[in-house]
Every structure is written in structure tokens, then in C-alpha cells.
JSON list of C-alpha atoms and ligand atoms in Angstrom, two decimals:
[
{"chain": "A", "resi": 1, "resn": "UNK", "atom": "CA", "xyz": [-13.70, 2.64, 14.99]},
{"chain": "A", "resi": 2, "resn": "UNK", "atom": "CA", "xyz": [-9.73, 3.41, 14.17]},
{"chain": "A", "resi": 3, "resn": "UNK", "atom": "CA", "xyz": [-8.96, 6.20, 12.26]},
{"chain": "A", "resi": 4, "resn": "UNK", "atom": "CA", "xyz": [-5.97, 4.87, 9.62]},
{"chain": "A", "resi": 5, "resn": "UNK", "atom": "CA", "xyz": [-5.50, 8.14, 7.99]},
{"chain": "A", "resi": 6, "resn": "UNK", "atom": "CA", "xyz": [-5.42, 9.66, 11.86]},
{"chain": "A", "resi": 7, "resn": "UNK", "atom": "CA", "xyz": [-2.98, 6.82, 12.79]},
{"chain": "A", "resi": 8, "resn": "UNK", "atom": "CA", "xyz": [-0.84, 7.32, 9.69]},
{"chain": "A", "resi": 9, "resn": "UNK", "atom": "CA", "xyz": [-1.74, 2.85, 9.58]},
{"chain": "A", "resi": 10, "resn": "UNK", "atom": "CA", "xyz": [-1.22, 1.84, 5.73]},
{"chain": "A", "resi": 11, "resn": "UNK", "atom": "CA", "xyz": [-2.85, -1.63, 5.38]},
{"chain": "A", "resi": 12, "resn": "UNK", "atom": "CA", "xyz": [-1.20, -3.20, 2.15]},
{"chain": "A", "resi": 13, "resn": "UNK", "atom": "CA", "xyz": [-2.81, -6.13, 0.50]},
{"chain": "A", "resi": 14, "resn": "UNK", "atom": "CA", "xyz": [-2.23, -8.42, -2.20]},
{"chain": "A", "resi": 15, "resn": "UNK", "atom": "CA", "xyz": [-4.86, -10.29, -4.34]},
{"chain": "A", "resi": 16, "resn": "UNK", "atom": "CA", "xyz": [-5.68, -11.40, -7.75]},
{"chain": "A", "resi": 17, "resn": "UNK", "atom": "CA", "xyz": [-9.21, -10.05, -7.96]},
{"chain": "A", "resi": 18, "resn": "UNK", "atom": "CA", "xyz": [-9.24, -7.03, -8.44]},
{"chain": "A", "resi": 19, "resn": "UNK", "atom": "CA", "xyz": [-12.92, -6.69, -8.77]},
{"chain": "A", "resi": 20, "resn": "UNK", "atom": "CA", "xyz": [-12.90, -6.99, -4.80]},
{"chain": "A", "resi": 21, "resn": "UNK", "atom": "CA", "xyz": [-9.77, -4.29, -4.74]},
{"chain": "A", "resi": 22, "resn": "UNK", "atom": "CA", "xyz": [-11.74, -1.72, -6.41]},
{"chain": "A", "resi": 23, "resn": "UNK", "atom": "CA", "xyz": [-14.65, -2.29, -4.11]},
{"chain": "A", "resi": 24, "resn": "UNK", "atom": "CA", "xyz": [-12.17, -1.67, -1.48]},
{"chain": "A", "resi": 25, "resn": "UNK", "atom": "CA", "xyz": [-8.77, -0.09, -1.87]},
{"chain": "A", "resi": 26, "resn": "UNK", "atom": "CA", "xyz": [-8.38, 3.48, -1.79]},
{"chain": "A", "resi": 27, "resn": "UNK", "atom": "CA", "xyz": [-5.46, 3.12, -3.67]},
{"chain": "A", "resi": 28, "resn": "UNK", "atom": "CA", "xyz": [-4.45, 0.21, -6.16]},
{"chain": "A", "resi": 29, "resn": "UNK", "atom": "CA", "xyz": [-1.36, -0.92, -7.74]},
{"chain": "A", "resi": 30, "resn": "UNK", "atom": "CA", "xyz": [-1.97, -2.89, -11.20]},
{"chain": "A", "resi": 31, "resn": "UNK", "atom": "CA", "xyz": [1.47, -5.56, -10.88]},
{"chain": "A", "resi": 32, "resn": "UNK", "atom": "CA", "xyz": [2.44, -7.83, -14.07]},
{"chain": "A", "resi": 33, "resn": "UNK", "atom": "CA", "xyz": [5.65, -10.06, -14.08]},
{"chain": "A", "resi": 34, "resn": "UNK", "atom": "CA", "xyz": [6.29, -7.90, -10.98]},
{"chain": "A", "resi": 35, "resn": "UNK", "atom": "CA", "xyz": [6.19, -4.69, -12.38]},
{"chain": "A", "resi": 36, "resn": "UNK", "atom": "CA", "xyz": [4.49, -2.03, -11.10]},
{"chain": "A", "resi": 37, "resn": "UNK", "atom": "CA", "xyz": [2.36, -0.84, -14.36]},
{"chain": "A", "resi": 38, "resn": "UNK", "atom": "CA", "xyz": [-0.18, 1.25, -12.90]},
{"chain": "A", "resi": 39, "resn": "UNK", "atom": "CA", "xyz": [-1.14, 3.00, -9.77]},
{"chain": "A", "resi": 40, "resn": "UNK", "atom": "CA", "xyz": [-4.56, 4.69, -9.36]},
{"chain": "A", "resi": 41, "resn": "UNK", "atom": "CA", "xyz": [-7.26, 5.46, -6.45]},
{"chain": "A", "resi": 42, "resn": "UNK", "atom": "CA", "xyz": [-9.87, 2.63, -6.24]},
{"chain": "A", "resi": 43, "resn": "UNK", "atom": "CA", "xyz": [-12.36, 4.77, -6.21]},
{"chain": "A", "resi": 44, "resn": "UNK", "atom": "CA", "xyz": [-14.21, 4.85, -9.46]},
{"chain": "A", "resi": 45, "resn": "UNK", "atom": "CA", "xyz": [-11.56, 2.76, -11.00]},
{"chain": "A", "resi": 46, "resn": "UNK", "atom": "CA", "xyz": [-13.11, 1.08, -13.94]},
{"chain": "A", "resi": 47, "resn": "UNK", "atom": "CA", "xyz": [-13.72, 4.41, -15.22]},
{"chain": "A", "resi": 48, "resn": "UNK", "atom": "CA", "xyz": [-9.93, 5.35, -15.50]},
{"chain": "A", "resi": 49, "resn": "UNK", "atom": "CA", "xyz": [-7.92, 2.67, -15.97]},
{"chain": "A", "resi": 50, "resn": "UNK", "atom": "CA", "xyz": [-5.91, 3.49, -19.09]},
{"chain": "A", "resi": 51, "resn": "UNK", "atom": "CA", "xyz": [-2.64, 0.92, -19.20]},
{"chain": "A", "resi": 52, "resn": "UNK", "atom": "CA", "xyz": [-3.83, -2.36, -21.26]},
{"chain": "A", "resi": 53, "resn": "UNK", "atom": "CA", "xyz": [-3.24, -4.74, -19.11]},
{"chain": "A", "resi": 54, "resn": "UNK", "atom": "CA", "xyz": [-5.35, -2.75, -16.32]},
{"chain": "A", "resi": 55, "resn": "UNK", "atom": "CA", "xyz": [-8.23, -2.72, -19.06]},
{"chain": "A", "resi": 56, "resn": "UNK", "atom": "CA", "xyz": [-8.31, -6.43, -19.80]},
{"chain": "A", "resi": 57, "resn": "UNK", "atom": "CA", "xyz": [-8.35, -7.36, -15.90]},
{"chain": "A", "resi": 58, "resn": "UNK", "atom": "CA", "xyz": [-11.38, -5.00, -15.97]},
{"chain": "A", "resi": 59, "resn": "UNK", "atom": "CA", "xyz": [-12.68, -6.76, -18.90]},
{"chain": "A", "resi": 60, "resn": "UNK", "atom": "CA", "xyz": [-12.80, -10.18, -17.33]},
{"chain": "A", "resi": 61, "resn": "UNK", "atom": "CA", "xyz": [-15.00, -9.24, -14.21]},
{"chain": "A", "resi": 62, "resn": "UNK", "atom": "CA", "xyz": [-18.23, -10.46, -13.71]},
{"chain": "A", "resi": 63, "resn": "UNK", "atom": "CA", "xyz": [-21.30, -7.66, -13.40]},
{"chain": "A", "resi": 64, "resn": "UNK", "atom": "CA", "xyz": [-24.48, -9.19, -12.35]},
{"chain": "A", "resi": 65, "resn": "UNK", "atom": "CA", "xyz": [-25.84, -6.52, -15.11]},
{"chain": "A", "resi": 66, "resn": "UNK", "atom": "CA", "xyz": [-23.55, -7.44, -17.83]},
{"chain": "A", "resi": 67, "resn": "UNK", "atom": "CA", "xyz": [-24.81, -8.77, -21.13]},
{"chain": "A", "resi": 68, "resn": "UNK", "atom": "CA", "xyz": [-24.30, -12.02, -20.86]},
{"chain": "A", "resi": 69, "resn": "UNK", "atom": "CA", "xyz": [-24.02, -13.01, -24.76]},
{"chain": "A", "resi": 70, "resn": "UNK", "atom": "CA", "xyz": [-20.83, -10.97, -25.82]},
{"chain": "A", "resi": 71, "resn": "UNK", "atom": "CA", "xyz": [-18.09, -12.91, -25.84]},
{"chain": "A", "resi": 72, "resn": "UNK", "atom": "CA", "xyz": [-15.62, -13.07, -23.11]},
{"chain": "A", "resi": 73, "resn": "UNK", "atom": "CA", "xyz": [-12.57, -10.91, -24.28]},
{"chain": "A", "resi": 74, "resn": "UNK", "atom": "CA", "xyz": [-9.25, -12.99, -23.20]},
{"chain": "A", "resi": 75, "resn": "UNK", "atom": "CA", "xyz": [-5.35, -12.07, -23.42]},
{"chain": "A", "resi": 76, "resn": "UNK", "atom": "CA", "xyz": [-3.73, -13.15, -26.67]},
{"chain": "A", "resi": 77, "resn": "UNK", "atom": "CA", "xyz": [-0.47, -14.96, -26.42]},
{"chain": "A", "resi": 78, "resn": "UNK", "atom": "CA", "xyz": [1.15, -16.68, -22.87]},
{"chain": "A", "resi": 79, "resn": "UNK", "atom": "CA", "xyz": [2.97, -14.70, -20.40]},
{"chain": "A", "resi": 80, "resn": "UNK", "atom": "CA", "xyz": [6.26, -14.85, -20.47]},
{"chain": "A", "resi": 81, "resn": "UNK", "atom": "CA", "xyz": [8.41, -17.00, -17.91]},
{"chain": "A", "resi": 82, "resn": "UNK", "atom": "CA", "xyz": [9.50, -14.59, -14.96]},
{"chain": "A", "resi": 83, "resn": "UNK", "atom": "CA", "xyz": [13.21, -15.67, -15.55]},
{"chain": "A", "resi": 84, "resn": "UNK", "atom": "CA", "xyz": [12.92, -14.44, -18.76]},
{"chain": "A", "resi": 85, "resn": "UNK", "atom": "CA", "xyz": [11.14, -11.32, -19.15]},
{"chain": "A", "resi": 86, "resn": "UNK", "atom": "CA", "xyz": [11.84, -9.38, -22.28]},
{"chain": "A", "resi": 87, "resn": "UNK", "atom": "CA", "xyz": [13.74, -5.78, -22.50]},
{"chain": "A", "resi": 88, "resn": "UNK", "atom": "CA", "xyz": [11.62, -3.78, -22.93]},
{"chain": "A", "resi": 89, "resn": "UNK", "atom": "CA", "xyz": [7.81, -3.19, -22.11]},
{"chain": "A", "resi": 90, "resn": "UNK", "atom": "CA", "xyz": [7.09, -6.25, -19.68]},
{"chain": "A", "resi": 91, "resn": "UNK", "atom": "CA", "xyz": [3.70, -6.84, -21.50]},
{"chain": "A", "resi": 92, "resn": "UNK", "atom": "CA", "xyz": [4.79, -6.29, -25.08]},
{"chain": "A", "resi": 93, "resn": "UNK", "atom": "CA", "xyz": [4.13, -10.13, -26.63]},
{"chain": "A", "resi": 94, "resn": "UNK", "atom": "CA", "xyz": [0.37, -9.57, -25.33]},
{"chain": "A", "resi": 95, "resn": "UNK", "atom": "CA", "xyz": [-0.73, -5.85, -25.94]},
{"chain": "A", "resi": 96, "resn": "UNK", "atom": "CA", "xyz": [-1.94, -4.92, -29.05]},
{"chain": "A", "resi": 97, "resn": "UNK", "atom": "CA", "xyz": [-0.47, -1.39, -28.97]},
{"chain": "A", "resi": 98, "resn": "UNK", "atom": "CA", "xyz": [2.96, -2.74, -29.15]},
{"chain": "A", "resi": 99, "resn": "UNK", "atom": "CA", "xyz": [5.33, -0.84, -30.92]},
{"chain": "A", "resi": 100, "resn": "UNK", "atom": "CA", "xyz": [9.27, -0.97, -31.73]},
{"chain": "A", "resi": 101, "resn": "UNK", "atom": "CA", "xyz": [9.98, 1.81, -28.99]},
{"chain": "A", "resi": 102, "resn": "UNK", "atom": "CA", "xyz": [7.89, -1.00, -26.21]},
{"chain": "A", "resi": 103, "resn": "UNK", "atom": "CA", "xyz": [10.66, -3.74, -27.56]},
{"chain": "A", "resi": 104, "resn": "UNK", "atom": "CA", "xyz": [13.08, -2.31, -26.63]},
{"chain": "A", "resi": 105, "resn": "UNK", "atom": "CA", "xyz": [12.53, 0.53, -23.89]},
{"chain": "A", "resi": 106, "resn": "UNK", "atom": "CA", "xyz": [10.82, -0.08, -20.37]},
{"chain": "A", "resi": 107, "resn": "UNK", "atom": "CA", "xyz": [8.31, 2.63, -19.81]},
{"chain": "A", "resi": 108, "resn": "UNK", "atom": "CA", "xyz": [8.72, 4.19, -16.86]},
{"chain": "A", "resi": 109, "resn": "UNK", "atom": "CA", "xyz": [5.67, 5.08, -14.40]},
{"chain": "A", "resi": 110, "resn": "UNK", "atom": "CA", "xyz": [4.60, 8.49, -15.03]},
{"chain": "A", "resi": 111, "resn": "UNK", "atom": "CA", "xyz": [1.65, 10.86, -13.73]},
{"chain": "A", "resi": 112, "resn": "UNK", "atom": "CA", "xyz": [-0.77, 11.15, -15.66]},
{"chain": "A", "resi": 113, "resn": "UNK", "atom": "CA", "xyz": [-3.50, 13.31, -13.71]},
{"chain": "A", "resi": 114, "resn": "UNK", "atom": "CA", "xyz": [-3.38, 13.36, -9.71]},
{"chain": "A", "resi": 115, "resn": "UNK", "atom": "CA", "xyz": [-3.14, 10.29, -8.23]},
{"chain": "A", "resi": 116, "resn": "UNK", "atom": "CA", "xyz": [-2.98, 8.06, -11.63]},
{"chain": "A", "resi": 117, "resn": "UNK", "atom": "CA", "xyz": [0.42, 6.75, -13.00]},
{"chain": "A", "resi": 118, "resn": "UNK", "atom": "CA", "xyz": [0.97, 4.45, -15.60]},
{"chain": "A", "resi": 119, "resn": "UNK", "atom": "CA", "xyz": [4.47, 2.67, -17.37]},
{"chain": "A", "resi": 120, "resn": "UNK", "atom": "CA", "xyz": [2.84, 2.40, -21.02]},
{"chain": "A", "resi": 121, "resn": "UNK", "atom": "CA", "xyz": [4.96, 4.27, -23.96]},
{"chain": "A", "resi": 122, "resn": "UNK", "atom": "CA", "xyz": [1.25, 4.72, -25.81]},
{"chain": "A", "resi": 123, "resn": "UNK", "atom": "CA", "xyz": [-0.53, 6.45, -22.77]},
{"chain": "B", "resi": 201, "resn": "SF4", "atom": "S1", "xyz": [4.39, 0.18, -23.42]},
{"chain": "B", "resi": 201, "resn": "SF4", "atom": "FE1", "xyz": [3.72, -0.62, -25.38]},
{"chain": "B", "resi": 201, "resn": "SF4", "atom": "S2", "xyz": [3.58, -2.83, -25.12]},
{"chain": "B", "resi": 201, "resn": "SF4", "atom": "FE2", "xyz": [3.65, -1.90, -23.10]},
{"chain": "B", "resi": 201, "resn": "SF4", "atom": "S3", "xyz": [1.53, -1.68, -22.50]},
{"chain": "B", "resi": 201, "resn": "SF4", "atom": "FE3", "xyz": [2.14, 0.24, -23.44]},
{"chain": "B", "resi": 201, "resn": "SF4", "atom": "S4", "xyz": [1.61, 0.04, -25.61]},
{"chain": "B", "resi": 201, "resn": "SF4", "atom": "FE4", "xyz": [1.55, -1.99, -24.71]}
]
């Protein structure tokens, strides 16, 4: 079998389920409106996501185990046309931590233990 990490071989992919990237990636990066909002190991992931948009693609997966009558949680509000992103926080019209400072400042991508970065101005 080839050793990656022996080989220094990187194998980058991109996909919109990111039920199947935590299962595995060893490392994941969160995108929206082609921002990078959040980096983190894929390991153990649904137990430390922290930026909101992280936590609501983690709401919408499936568990076989899940209790099936709570309602489905869903994303307030349309996202925003790619030509036209807002200053600002690039998630700002749907997250319900919004403040002034995410209208008009981008957060920038910032440690926040070893191995985890987020861009959110709450976190
Ligand atoms: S920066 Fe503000 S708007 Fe953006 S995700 Fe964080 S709390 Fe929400």
C-alpha cells in the first residue's frame, strides 16, 4: 500500500457532502462563496466545528440513528450571487450571529486550537 505522508503525495478533493469528507479527509476545508471559512482535521469533526455555516452543513446530514421527528433545521435567507458578494463577512445575510463589525469587516482565518482555523468575528 503507498505511504502519502512517506511520499509527501497530498490528494486534494472537492465535494459537496461533507458527511463523506469527514468519513474521509484528514484534513477539511469548509468553502462558502469561495471563501475559505474554516479549516479543521476530519477526524472527529462534528464534534468541533465552531464557524456557523460549518454547523448547519453538519446539521443537514443524515444519521441512520437520528431522531427522525425533529424538524429539519434549514439556512434562512438565499445566498448571495457570487458577483455580488457583500463587504464584509461572506455569510452575514444568513448567520444569525451577525453583527455590525461582520457588515462591514471580512474575518480573517485565525487558529483557534492546533489544527482548527476559522474566519468568524464571533468565534
Ligand atoms: S463573522 Fe459574523 S456573520 Fe460571519 S459567520 Fe461569524 S458571526 Fe456570522
Amino acid at each position: 500500500m503507498l505511504n502519502y505522508k512517506k511520499k509527501n503525495i497530498a490528494i486534494g478533493f472537492i465535494c459537496h457532502d461533507i458527511a463523506m469528507m469527514a468519513q474521509m479527509a484528514h484534513q477539511i476545508a469548509v468553502m462558502y462563496l469561495g471563501n475559505i471559512v474554516e479549516v479543521l482535521p476530519g477526524e472527529n469533526m462534528k464534534d468541533i466545528v465552531s464557524h456557523p455555516y460549518t454547523k448547519a452543513l453538519m446539521g443537514s446530514v443524515f444519521e441512520i440513528d437520528m431522531d427522525y421527528t425533529k424538524p429539519i433545521e434549514s439556512i434562512d435567507s438565499e445566498i448571495p450571487s457570487p458577483l455580488d458578494v457583500p463587504p464584509g463577512c461572506p455569510f452575514q445575510n444568513r448567520c444569525e450571529h451577525c453583527t455590525s463589525k461582520c457588515q462591514t469587516e471580512k474575518p480573517e482565518l485565525r487558529e483557534i486550537e492546533p489544527g482548527h482555523f476559522v474566519a468568524c468575528h464571533c468565534l
